[in-house]
mmCIF file of C-alpha atoms and ligand atoms in Angstrom:
data_model
loop_
_atom_site.group_PDB
_atom_site.id
_atom_site.type_symbol
_atom_site.label_atom_id
_atom_site.label_comp_id
_atom_site.label_asym_id
_atom_site.label_seq_id
_atom_site.Cartn_x
_atom_site.Cartn_y
_atom_site.Cartn_z
ATOM 1 C CA MET A 152 -0.319 -0.056 -0.234
ATOM 2 C CA THR A 153 1.309 3.230 -1.013
ATOM 3 C CA THR A 154 0.766 6.220 1.275
ATOM 4 C CA HIS A 155 1.901 8.828 -1.436
ATOM 5 C CA PRO A 156 -0.760 11.085 -2.657
ATOM 6 C CA ASN A 157 0.806 11.191 -6.055
ATOM 7 C CA PRO A 158 2.600 7.352 -6.507
ATOM 8 C CA TYR A 159 3.563 7.820 -10.325
ATOM 9 C CA ARG A 160 5.866 10.739 -11.717
ATOM 10 C CA LEU A 161 5.628 10.685 -15.923
ATOM 11 C CA GLY A 162 7.871 12.856 -17.636
ATOM 12 C CA VAL A 163 6.185 15.410 -20.260
ATOM 13 C CA LEU A 164 8.729 16.195 -23.336
ATOM 14 C CA ALA A 165 6.731 18.253 -25.433
ATOM 15 C CA GLY A 166 8.980 18.423 -28.681
ATOM 16 C CA ASP A 167 8.887 20.522 -31.583
ATOM 17 C CA GLY A 168 5.837 21.360 -34.509
ATOM 18 C CA ILE A 169 2.402 20.123 -33.190
ATOM 19 C CA GLY A 170 4.156 18.462 -30.077
ATOM 20 C CA PRO A 171 3.191 21.804 -27.726
ATOM 21 C CA GLU A 172 -0.253 21.396 -28.809
ATOM 22 C CA ILE A 173 -1.039 17.568 -28.491
ATOM 23 C CA VAL A 174 0.909 16.793 -25.438
ATOM 24 C CA PRO A 175 -0.689 18.889 -23.035
ATOM 25 C CA VAL A 176 -3.702 18.116 -24.313
ATOM 26 C CA SER A 177 -3.389 14.606 -23.318
ATOM 27 C CA VAL A 178 -1.962 15.320 -20.249
ATOM 28 C CA ARG A 179 -4.881 17.136 -19.079
ATOM 29 C CA ILE A 180 -7.128 14.558 -20.085
ATOM 30 C CA VAL A 181 -5.222 12.112 -18.583
ATOM 31 C CA ASP A 182 -6.280 13.896 -15.534
ATOM 32 C CA ALA A 183 -9.564 13.626 -16.178
ATOM 33 C CA ALA A 184 -9.613 10.022 -16.476
ATOM 34 C CA LEU A 185 -7.714 9.647 -13.534
ATOM 35 C CA ASP A 186 -9.687 11.598 -11.015
ATOM 36 C CA ALA A 187 -12.887 10.138 -12.850
ATOM 37 C CA VAL A 188 -12.125 7.189 -11.721
ATOM 38 C CA GLY A 189 -11.144 7.724 -8.155
ATOM 39 C CA ALA A 190 -7.010 7.100 -8.948
ATOM 40 C CA ALA A 191 -4.554 8.851 -7.166
ATOM 41 C CA GLY A 192 -3.054 11.723 -9.106
ATOM 42 C CA ILE A 193 0.273 11.916 -11.582
ATOM 43 C CA GLU A 194 3.063 14.501 -10.948
ATOM 44 C CA TRP A 195 3.844 15.273 -14.428
ATOM 45 C CA LEU A 196 7.746 16.444 -14.801
ATOM 46 C CA PRO A 197 8.235 18.994 -17.994
ATOM 47 C CA LEU A 198 11.272 18.461 -19.351
ATOM 48 C CA PRO A 199 12.749 20.125 -22.226
ATOM 49 C CA LEU A 200 13.592 18.959 -25.717
ATOM 50 C CA GLY A 201 13.731 19.024 -29.218
ATOM 51 C CA ARG A 202 14.714 22.892 -30.866
ATOM 52 C CA ALA A 203 13.590 24.618 -27.569
ATOM 53 C CA ALA A 204 16.417 22.524 -25.833
ATOM 54 C CA ILE A 205 18.575 23.530 -28.424
ATOM 55 C CA ASP A 206 18.488 27.112 -27.951
ATOM 56 C CA GLU A 207 18.619 26.926 -23.662
ATOM 57 C CA PHE A 208 21.115 24.027 -23.487
ATOM 58 C CA GLY A 209 23.082 23.491 -26.485
ATOM 59 C CA SER A 210 21.151 20.156 -26.927
ATOM 60 C CA PRO A 211 18.022 18.538 -28.517
ATOM 61 C CA LEU A 212 18.420 16.368 -25.668
ATOM 62 C CA PRO A 213 19.905 17.682 -22.568
ATOM 63 C CA ASP A 214 21.892 15.300 -20.152
ATOM 64 C CA GLY A 215 19.734 16.611 -17.493
ATOM 65 C CA THR A 216 16.345 15.321 -19.468
ATOM 66 C CA LEU A 217 18.651 11.894 -19.878
ATOM 67 C CA ARG A 218 19.314 11.850 -16.410
ATOM 68 C CA THR A 219 15.428 12.468 -15.199
ATOM 69 C CA LEU A 220 14.506 10.172 -17.141
ATOM 70 C CA ALA A 221 16.537 7.283 -15.902
ATOM 71 C CA GLU A 222 14.320 7.611 -12.478
ATOM 72 C CA LEU A 223 11.531 7.506 -14.000
ATOM 73 C CA ASP A 224 8.999 4.280 -15.067
ATOM 74 C CA GLY A 225 7.405 6.324 -17.894
ATOM 75 C CA TRP A 226 6.660 9.360 -19.710
ATOM 76 C CA LEU A 227 5.201 11.476 -22.669
ATOM 77 C CA LEU A 228 7.468 12.056 -25.557
ATOM 78 C CA GLY A 229 6.149 14.870 -28.322
ATOM 79 C CA PRO A 230 7.476 14.668 -31.897
ATOM 80 C CA HIS A 231 10.663 16.521 -32.867
ATOM 81 C CA ASP A 232 11.548 18.174 -36.162
ATOM 82 C CA SER A 233 15.174 16.988 -36.557
ATOM 83 C CA ALA A 234 15.330 17.433 -40.179
ATOM 84 C CA ALA A 235 14.946 21.095 -39.469
ATOM 85 C CA TYR A 236 17.838 21.287 -36.510
ATOM 86 C CA PRO A 237 20.759 23.326 -37.037
ATOM 87 C CA GLN A 238 24.039 21.256 -37.477
ATOM 88 C CA PRO A 239 25.882 19.244 -36.130
ATOM 89 C CA HIS A 240 22.465 18.204 -34.549
ATOM 90 C CA ARG A 241 20.752 17.414 -37.821
ATOM 91 C CA SER A 242 23.146 14.936 -38.453
ATOM 92 C CA ARG A 243 23.174 13.288 -35.066
ATOM 93 C CA LEU A 244 21.124 10.149 -34.241
ATOM 94 C CA ASN A 245 17.656 12.357 -33.296
ATOM 95 C CA PRO A 246 16.522 12.421 -29.762
ATOM 96 C CA SER A 247 13.739 9.369 -30.001
ATOM 97 C CA GLY A 248 16.027 7.229 -31.558
ATOM 98 C CA THR A 249 18.646 8.084 -28.762
ATOM 99 C CA ILE A 250 16.064 7.730 -26.255
ATOM 100 C CA ARG A 251 15.033 4.064 -27.417
ATOM 101 C CA LYS A 252 18.516 3.286 -27.852
ATOM 102 C CA HIS A 253 19.681 4.680 -23.877
ATOM 103 C CA PHE A 254 16.851 2.686 -22.078
ATOM 104 C CA ASP A 255 16.442 -0.358 -24.608
ATOM 105 C CA LEU A 256 12.760 0.398 -25.295
ATOM 106 C CA PHE A 257 13.148 -2.263 -28.227
ATOM 107 C CA ALA A 258 9.410 -2.863 -28.703
ATOM 108 C CA ASN A 259 7.208 -0.944 -30.402
ATOM 109 C CA ILE A 260 4.031 -1.333 -30.193
ATOM 110 C CA ARG A 261 1.562 0.927 -32.904
ATOM 111 C CA PRO A 262 -2.316 0.205 -33.122
ATOM 112 C CA ALA A 263 -4.107 0.779 -36.209
ATOM 113 C CA LYS A 264 -7.712 0.931 -35.167
ATOM 114 C CA ALA A 265 -10.740 2.617 -37.320
ATOM 115 C CA PHE A 266 -13.282 4.836 -35.524
ATOM 116 C CA GLU A 267 -17.200 3.850 -36.733
ATOM 117 C CA ALA A 268 -17.572 7.579 -37.492
ATOM 118 C CA ALA A 269 -14.211 8.903 -38.912
ATOM 119 C CA LYS A 270 -13.599 8.154 -42.740
ATOM 120 C CA ALA A 271 -11.251 4.517 -42.995
ATOM 121 C CA ILE A 272 -9.797 3.511 -46.182
ATOM 122 C CA VAL A 273 -10.801 -0.169 -44.513
ATOM 123 C CA PRO A 274 -13.505 0.329 -42.095
ATOM 124 C CA GLY A 275 -13.119 -2.831 -39.497
ATOM 125 C CA THR A 276 -9.398 -2.256 -39.196
ATOM 126 C CA ASP A 277 -8.131 -3.270 -35.675
ATOM 127 C CA LEU A 278 -4.506 -4.037 -35.671
ATOM 128 C CA VAL A 279 -1.169 -3.441 -34.135
ATOM 129 C CA ILE A 280 2.158 -4.051 -35.155
ATOM 130 C CA VAL A 281 4.603 -4.918 -32.862
ATOM 131 C CA ARG A 282 8.010 -3.296 -33.852
ATOM 132 C CA GLU A 283 11.523 -4.354 -33.816
ATOM 133 C CA ASN A 284 12.984 -1.172 -32.337
ATOM 134 C CA THR A 285 16.922 -1.930 -31.633
ATOM 135 C CA GLN A 286 18.606 -3.710 -34.700
ATOM 136 C CA GLY A 287 17.394 -4.295 -38.026
ATOM 137 C CA PHE A 288 18.028 -2.041 -41.207
ATOM 138 C CA TYR A 289 17.897 1.261 -38.977
ATOM 139 C CA ALA A 290 21.427 1.621 -39.260
ATOM 140 C CA ASP A 291 21.787 4.634 -37.189
ATOM 141 C CA ARG A 292 20.676 2.634 -34.125
ATOM 142 C CA ASN A 293 22.215 -0.925 -34.060
ATOM 143 C CA THR A 294 25.468 -0.681 -33.205
ATOM 144 C CA HIS A 295 27.102 -0.037 -29.657
ATOM 145 C CA THR A 296 29.249 3.388 -30.865
ATOM 146 C CA GLY A 297 28.840 5.157 -33.939
ATOM 147 C CA THR A 298 25.643 4.896 -36.136
ATOM 148 C CA GLY A 299 26.376 2.092 -38.840
ATOM 149 C CA GLU A 300 26.606 4.047 -41.470
ATOM 150 C CA PHE A 301 29.919 5.416 -43.549
ATOM 151 C CA MET A 302 31.037 7.273 -46.057
ATOM 152 C CA PRO A 303 34.331 5.367 -47.756
ATOM 153 C CA THR A 304 34.983 8.204 -49.890
ATOM 154 C CA PRO A 305 32.388 11.624 -51.218
ATOM 155 C CA ASP A 306 30.393 9.117 -53.974
ATOM 156 C CA VAL A 307 30.041 5.852 -51.931
ATOM 157 C CA ALA A 308 27.621 5.317 -48.887
ATOM 158 C CA ILE A 309 27.408 2.083 -46.892
ATOM 159 C CA ALA A 310 24.389 1.207 -44.000
ATOM 160 C CA HIS A 311 24.499 -2.403 -42.759
ATOM 161 C CA GLY A 312 21.465 -4.057 -41.246
ATOM 162 C CA ILE A 313 22.027 -5.993 -37.933
ATOM 163 C CA PHE A 314 19.361 -9.566 -36.927
ATOM 164 C CA THR A 315 19.841 -11.203 -33.791
ATOM 165 C CA ARG A 316 18.910 -14.137 -32.619
ATOM 166 C CA GLU A 317 18.780 -12.517 -29.104
ATOM 167 C CA ALA A 318 16.328 -9.245 -30.161
ATOM 168 C CA VAL A 319 14.203 -10.985 -32.419
ATOM 169 C CA GLU A 320 13.238 -13.585 -30.020
ATOM 170 C CA ARG A 321 12.578 -11.008 -26.996
ATOM 171 C CA ILE A 322 9.925 -9.243 -29.640
ATOM 172 C CA ALA A 323 8.376 -12.544 -30.844
ATOM 173 C CA HIS A 324 7.434 -12.972 -27.618
ATOM 174 C CA VAL A 325 5.807 -9.335 -27.169
ATOM 175 C CA ALA A 326 4.029 -10.108 -30.019
ATOM 176 C CA PHE A 327 2.974 -13.713 -29.577
ATOM 177 C CA ASP A 328 1.490 -12.388 -25.896
ATOM 178 C CA LEU A 329 0.012 -9.573 -27.041
ATOM 179 C CA ALA A 330 -1.729 -11.943 -29.613
ATOM 180 C CA ARG A 331 -3.238 -14.125 -26.906
ATOM 181 C CA ARG A 332 -4.679 -11.315 -25.272
ATOM 182 C CA ARG A 333 -6.523 -10.260 -28.665
ATOM 183 C CA ARG A 334 -7.841 -12.372 -31.773
ATOM 184 C CA ASN A 335 -4.830 -15.330 -31.389
ATOM 185 C CA LYS A 336 -3.399 -14.537 -35.069
ATOM 186 C CA VAL A 337 0.474 -13.245 -35.973
ATOM 187 C CA THR A 338 1.445 -12.205 -39.178
ATOM 188 C CA ILE A 339 5.425 -11.864 -39.682
ATOM 189 C CA VAL A 340 6.556 -9.342 -42.340
ATOM 190 C CA HIS A 341 10.045 -9.937 -43.599
ATOM 191 C CA LYS A 342 12.071 -9.852 -46.893
ATOM 192 C CA ALA A 343 13.933 -13.220 -46.645
ATOM 193 C CA ASN A 344 13.094 -13.977 -50.277
ATOM 194 C CA VAL A 345 15.906 -11.287 -51.112
ATOM 195 C CA LEU A 346 17.475 -10.923 -47.735
ATOM 196 C CA GLN A 347 18.262 -14.853 -46.819
ATOM 197 C CA LEU A 348 20.142 -14.282 -44.044
ATOM 198 C CA THR A 349 19.296 -11.452 -41.989
ATOM 199 C CA SER A 350 15.215 -11.135 -42.516
ATOM 200 C CA GLY A 351 15.220 -14.892 -43.065
ATOM 201 C CA LEU A 352 16.928 -15.221 -39.509
ATOM 202 C CA PHE A 353 13.838 -12.579 -38.660
ATOM 203 C CA ARG A 354 11.397 -14.852 -39.957
ATOM 204 C CA ASP A 355 12.781 -18.287 -38.791
ATOM 205 C CA VAL A 356 13.450 -16.857 -35.196
ATOM 206 C CA CYS A 357 9.651 -15.660 -35.449
ATOM 207 C CA ARG A 358 8.650 -19.019 -36.546
ATOM 208 C CA GLN A 359 10.644 -20.916 -33.833
ATOM 209 C CA VAL A 360 9.074 -18.609 -30.614
ATOM 210 C CA ALA A 361 5.871 -19.155 -32.329
ATOM 211 C CA GLU A 362 5.526 -23.298 -31.431
ATOM 212 C CA GLN A 363 5.586 -22.202 -28.009
ATOM 213 C CA TYR A 364 2.426 -20.588 -28.756
ATOM 214 C CA PRO A 365 0.075 -23.593 -30.453
ATOM 215 C CA GLU A 366 -3.043 -21.522 -29.451
ATOM 216 C CA VAL A 367 -1.373 -18.528 -31.775
ATOM 217 C CA ALA A 368 -1.973 -19.056 -35.982
ATOM 218 C CA VAL A 369 0.587 -18.126 -37.715
ATOM 219 C CA ASP A 370 1.712 -16.431 -40.764
ATOM 220 C CA ASP A 371 4.135 -14.705 -42.735
ATOM 221 C CA GLN A 372 4.169 -12.102 -45.482
ATOM 222 C CA HIS A 373 6.628 -9.856 -48.031
ATOM 223 C CA ILE A 374 6.967 -6.672 -46.904
ATOM 224 C CA ASP A 375 6.084 -5.737 -49.910
ATOM 225 C CA ALA A 376 3.176 -7.646 -50.649
ATOM 226 C CA MET A 377 1.776 -6.426 -46.989
ATOM 227 C CA THR A 378 1.706 -3.332 -48.407
ATOM 228 C CA VAL A 379 -0.767 -4.590 -50.775
ATOM 229 C CA HIS A 380 -2.655 -6.924 -48.646
ATOM 230 C CA LEU A 381 -3.107 -3.859 -45.979
ATOM 231 C CA LEU A 382 -4.866 -1.797 -48.308
ATOM 232 C CA ARG A 383 -7.173 -4.499 -50.032
ATOM 233 C CA ARG A 384 -8.147 -6.052 -46.367
ATOM 234 C CA ALA A 385 -6.380 -4.879 -43.335
ATOM 235 C CA ASP A 386 -9.423 -5.718 -41.326
ATOM 236 C CA GLU A 387 -8.230 -9.618 -41.544
ATOM 237 C CA PHE A 388 -4.955 -8.923 -39.356
ATOM 238 C CA ASP A 389 -4.353 -8.651 -35.911
ATOM 239 C CA VAL A 390 -0.660 -8.567 -34.637
ATOM 240 C CA ILE A 391 2.190 -8.183 -37.333
ATOM 241 C CA VAL A 392 5.796 -8.415 -36.387
ATOM 242 C CA THR A 393 8.561 -7.251 -38.335
ATOM 243 C CA GLU A 394 11.785 -5.269 -37.994
ATOM 244 C CA ASN A 395 12.973 -1.671 -37.726
ATOM 245 C CA MET A 396 12.317 0.340 -40.516
ATOM 246 C CA PHE A 397 9.614 -1.889 -42.393
ATOM 247 C CA GLY A 398 7.644 -1.437 -39.384
ATOM 248 C CA ASP A 399 7.940 2.288 -39.502
ATOM 249 C CA ILE A 400 7.127 2.579 -42.584
ATOM 250 C CA LEU A 401 3.869 0.051 -42.644
ATOM 251 C CA SER A 402 2.853 1.752 -39.451
ATOM 252 C CA ASP A 403 1.722 4.814 -41.199
ATOM 253 C CA LEU A 404 -0.189 3.247 -44.046
ATOM 254 C CA THR A 405 -1.536 1.250 -41.540
ATOM 255 C CA GLY A 406 -2.463 4.343 -39.267
ATOM 256 C CA GLU A 407 -3.562 6.098 -42.834
ATOM 257 C CA ILE A 408 -5.347 3.098 -43.691
ATOM 258 C CA ALA A 409 -7.321 3.444 -40.117
ATOM 259 C CA GLY A 410 -8.507 7.016 -40.921
ATOM 260 C CA SER A 411 -5.402 9.384 -40.788
ATOM 261 C CA LEU A 412 -2.041 9.004 -39.412
ATOM 262 C CA GLY A 413 -3.230 11.878 -36.863
ATOM 263 C CA ILE A 414 -4.965 9.081 -35.157
ATOM 264 C CA ALA A 415 -2.072 6.367 -34.608
ATOM 265 C CA PRO A 416 -0.898 5.833 -31.486
ATOM 266 C CA ALA A 417 2.632 3.840 -30.220
ATOM 267 C CA ILE A 418 4.340 3.221 -27.047
ATOM 268 C CA ASN A 419 8.207 2.536 -26.864
ATOM 269 C CA ALA A 420 8.885 0.075 -24.142
ATOM 270 C CA SER A 421 11.292 -1.934 -22.328
ATOM 271 C CA HIS A 422 10.362 -4.463 -19.556
ATOM 272 C CA GLU A 423 11.131 -1.678 -17.269
ATOM 273 C CA ARG A 424 9.866 1.702 -19.036
ATOM 274 C CA ALA A 425 7.326 2.961 -21.470
ATOM 275 C CA MET A 426 7.373 5.732 -23.344
ATOM 276 C CA ALA A 427 4.184 7.176 -25.124
ATOM 277 C CA GLN A 428 4.889 8.759 -28.605
ATOM 278 C CA ALA A 429 2.437 9.155 -31.594
ATOM 279 C CA ALA A 430 3.255 7.126 -34.181
ATOM 280 C CA HIS A 431 3.340 10.457 -36.314
ATOM 281 C CA GLY A 432 5.983 13.214 -36.806
ATOM 282 C CA ALA A 433 5.904 17.079 -36.036
ATOM 283 C CA ALA A 434 3.957 18.092 -38.667
ATOM 284 C CA PRO A 435 5.539 20.948 -39.754
ATOM 285 C CA ASP A 436 2.854 22.073 -42.188
ATOM 286 C CA ILE A 437 0.537 22.621 -39.844
ATOM 287 C CA ALA A 438 1.994 23.699 -36.582
ATOM 288 C CA GLY A 439 0.867 26.749 -34.315
ATOM 289 C CA ARG A 440 -2.376 26.357 -35.970
ATOM 290 C CA ASP A 441 -4.890 24.850 -33.064
ATOM 291 C CA LEU A 442 -5.583 22.372 -36.666
ATOM 292 C CA ALA A 443 -3.356 18.821 -35.229
ATOM 293 C CA ASN A 444 -5.058 16.021 -34.280
ATOM 294 C CA PRO A 445 -4.484 15.153 -31.124
ATOM 295 C CA VAL A 446 -5.867 11.416 -30.829
ATOM 296 C CA ALA A 447 -2.507 10.109 -31.865
ATOM 297 C CA MET A 448 -1.335 11.563 -28.848
ATOM 298 C CA ILE A 449 -4.148 11.020 -26.560
ATOM 299 C CA LEU A 450 -4.404 6.956 -27.296
ATOM 300 C CA SER A 451 -0.144 6.694 -26.805
ATOM 301 C CA SER A 452 -1.025 8.096 -23.181
ATOM 302 C CA ALA A 453 -4.082 5.979 -22.721
ATOM 303 C CA MET A 454 -1.086 3.119 -24.303
ATOM 304 C CA LEU A 455 1.294 4.274 -20.871
ATOM 305 C CA LEU A 456 -1.320 4.501 -17.776
ATOM 306 C CA ASP A 457 -2.454 0.654 -19.434
ATOM 307 C CA TRP A 458 1.134 -0.654 -19.019
ATOM 308 C CA LEU A 459 2.056 1.251 -16.022
ATOM 309 C CA GLY A 460 -1.241 -0.462 -14.582
ATOM 310 C CA THR A 461 -0.016 -3.966 -15.852
ATOM 311 C CA ARG A 462 3.618 -3.224 -14.137
ATOM 312 C CA HIS A 463 2.260 -2.124 -10.762
ATOM 313 C CA SER A 464 -1.035 -4.382 -10.647
ATOM 314 C CA ASP A 465 -2.862 -1.670 -10.685
ATOM 315 C CA ASP A 466 -6.129 -1.625 -12.192
ATOM 316 C CA ALA A 467 -7.523 2.010 -11.752
ATOM 317 C CA LEU A 468 -4.756 2.706 -14.186
ATOM 318 C CA ARG A 469 -5.921 0.572 -16.400
ATOM 319 C CA ARG A 470 -9.965 1.433 -15.800
ATOM 320 C CA ALA A 471 -8.353 5.067 -16.934
ATOM 321 C CA ALA A 472 -6.770 3.986 -20.081
ATOM 322 C CA ARG A 473 -10.019 2.444 -20.964
ATOM 323 C CA LEU A 474 -12.299 6.106 -20.130
ATOM 324 C CA VAL A 475 -9.853 8.027 -21.954
ATOM 325 C CA GLU A 476 -10.180 5.633 -25.132
ATOM 326 C CA SER A 477 -14.254 5.636 -24.527
ATOM 327 C CA GLY A 478 -13.449 8.966 -23.770
ATOM 328 C CA VAL A 479 -12.225 9.426 -27.649
ATOM 329 C CA ALA A 480 -14.640 6.982 -29.457
ATOM 330 C CA ARG A 481 -17.503 9.105 -27.972
ATOM 331 C CA THR A 482 -16.138 12.789 -29.078
ATOM 332 C CA ILE A 483 -15.828 10.979 -32.514
ATOM 333 C CA ARG A 484 -18.849 9.714 -32.808
ATOM 334 C CA ARG A 485 -20.560 13.099 -31.789
ATOM 335 C CA GLY A 486 -19.292 14.383 -34.910
ATOM 336 C CA ILE A 487 -16.674 15.979 -33.267
ATOM 337 C CA ALA A 488 -13.212 15.713 -35.361
ATOM 338 C CA THR A 489 -10.144 17.133 -36.410
ATOM 339 C CA ALA A 490 -10.167 17.638 -40.480
ATOM 340 C CA ASP A 491 -7.763 15.184 -41.161
ATOM 341 C CA ILE A 492 -10.769 12.871 -40.292
ATOM 342 C CA GLY A 493 -13.403 14.637 -41.740
ATOM 343 C CA GLY A 494 -14.420 17.029 -39.203
ATOM 344 C CA SER A 495 -13.916 20.623 -38.474
ATOM 345 C CA ALA A 496 -12.841 20.825 -34.234
ATOM 346 C CA THR A 497 -9.515 22.633 -33.365
ATOM 347 C CA THR A 498 -7.219 20.855 -31.646
ATOM 348 C CA SER A 499 -7.651 22.272 -28.169
ATOM 349 C CA GLY A 500 -11.789 22.023 -28.967
ATOM 350 C CA PHE A 501 -11.309 18.744 -29.045
ATOM 351 C CA GLY A 502 -9.226 18.164 -26.144
ATOM 352 C CA THR A 503 -11.648 20.043 -24.179
ATOM 353 C CA ALA A 504 -15.069 17.742 -25.112
ATOM 354 C CA VAL A 505 -13.449 14.814 -24.604
ATOM 355 C CA THR A 506 -12.187 16.281 -21.047
ATOM 356 C CA GLU A 507 -15.758 16.910 -20.554
ATOM 357 C CA ALA A 508 -16.994 13.828 -21.969
ATOM 358 C CA ILE A 509 -15.066 11.772 -19.393
ATOM 359 C CA ALA A 510 -15.342 14.565 -16.510
ATOM 360 C CA SER A 511 -19.607 14.021 -17.252
ATOM 361 C CA GLY A 512 -19.713 10.536 -15.821
ATOM 362 C CA GLU A 513 -21.715 9.665 -18.736
ATOM 363 C CA ILE A 514 -19.176 6.797 -19.974
ATOM 364 C CA ARG A 515 -17.386 3.960 -18.310
ATOM 365 C CA GLY A 516 -13.921 2.959 -18.876
HETATM 366 P P1 LIG B 156 8.630 11.699 -39.274
HETATM 367 O O1 LIG B 156 9.436 11.158 -40.510
HETATM 368 O O2 LIG B 156 9.218 12.484 -38.106
HETATM 369 O O3 LIG B 156 7.883 10.661 -38.666
HETATM 370 P P2 LIG B 156 7.519 12.488 -41.399
HETATM 371 O O4 LIG B 156 8.258 12.896 -42.209
HETATM 372 O O5 LIG B 156 6.741 11.171 -41.418
HETATM 373 O O6 LIG B 156 7.735 12.592 -39.858
HETATM 374 P P3 LIG B 156 4.614 14.071 -40.257
HETATM 375 O O7 LIG B 156 5.291 14.899 -39.356
HETATM 376 O O8 LIG B 156 4.297 12.945 -39.652
HETATM 377 O O9 LIG B 156 5.737 13.209 -41.217
HETATM 378 O O10 LIG B 156 3.372 14.272 -41.060
HETATM 379 C C1 LIG B 156 3.260 13.755 -42.630
HETATM 380 C C2 LIG B 156 1.917 14.173 -42.803
HETATM 381 O O11 LIG B 156 0.822 13.911 -42.193
HETATM 382 C C3 LIG B 156 1.607 15.552 -42.916
HETATM 383 O O12 LIG B 156 0.620 16.261 -43.934
HETATM 384 C C4 LIG B 156 1.124 16.655 -41.832
HETATM 385 O O13 LIG B 156 0.716 17.417 -41.434
HETATM 386 C C5 LIG B 156 0.209 14.941 -41.375
HETATM 387 N N1 LIG B 156 0.192 14.618 -40.246
HETATM 388 C C6 LIG B 156 1.138 14.073 -39.200
HETATM 389 N N2 LIG B 156 0.239 13.921 -38.187
HETATM 390 C C7 LIG B 156 -1.040 14.645 -37.742
HETATM 391 C C8 LIG B 156 -1.712 15.053 -36.858
HETATM 392 N N3 LIG B 156 -1.669 15.003 -35.877
HETATM 393 N N4 LIG B 156 -3.058 15.641 -37.224
HETATM 394 C C9 LIG B 156 -3.385 15.545 -38.732
HETATM 395 N N5 LIG B 156 -2.141 15.697 -39.809
HETATM 396 C C10 LIG B 156 -1.256 15.176 -39.154
#
């Protein structure tokens, strides 16, 4: 039993672009949900990250931010617009890549779920991409030091991919455990017909792990064919496990298939820590105009609540997570939605509607 009024401390890193619009909205909604289920509140710790941190501390991810994160078991990370950073920051591993690598957040869980009232390319889509987050073909984060990309001459560039049995096994277990709590289906996505050793190892190790889950149906698909299957029949897939780069690309696609990248949530997790981070980027084209869809960030925050609730066996947190999800779904059903999914609500207006729906007591988690 804890006597502390705020047993959980979570970091808040607003980031760049639309981050300062969608992250505070998510914090307010989480607070409203915790209040509604009678759970202890969260102590939020705002931490510098991104362009503002470069201006103030000379780094998009100051050492103080990393040190504080090490004391926490969760945080919300807004998007960063690292492509727009001044040099030398632009050439370095970006802040979220650095955080994922530093804390070994090996599992990137990216659901894509269509809302009834929002336009979806494939209505009924309800799947989860489980993306291996530490190695694979993203060479910038798969080495101990250095970036895994190098240029022997100005006209030659080389990158390498890395796959280890250990890393594939642990991500495969995440996928199969998740499938057992869903519809008992896993699809392994790879390119083993061309990259026979690397992608082949990924497929084969996932298949071996599958033998420990006889109740879960398993199949595998080539990444290129998978894009077609998803466009035509995303509603038939349940859990998809894949490597780092394929998962990044595929999850933008599934987010859009489910309605919009703006509704695609995610967490990055290890067994000890989790980071809520929407699948989308900083969307500089719409930043600062109260136009961004906050749903992805809000639902990422709900995923973090759920993860924390499971880790600490705290059912109130899990109920708060369900309440946030129901609040979002109900608000969209009432026709309140941002422009990317066919509505006319602002970011802040949508957030207020969800907060009020939760606080009104009309919905249950
Ligand atoms: P990154 O590489 O950092 O993930 P990106 O280059 O994939 O970023 P995004 O910033 O995700 O690009 O934006 C892609 C498109 O989706 C843009 O047109 C952007 O406006 C739109 N978009 C992204 N997020 C949202 C959102 N939350 N609400 C509405 N539109 C969004």
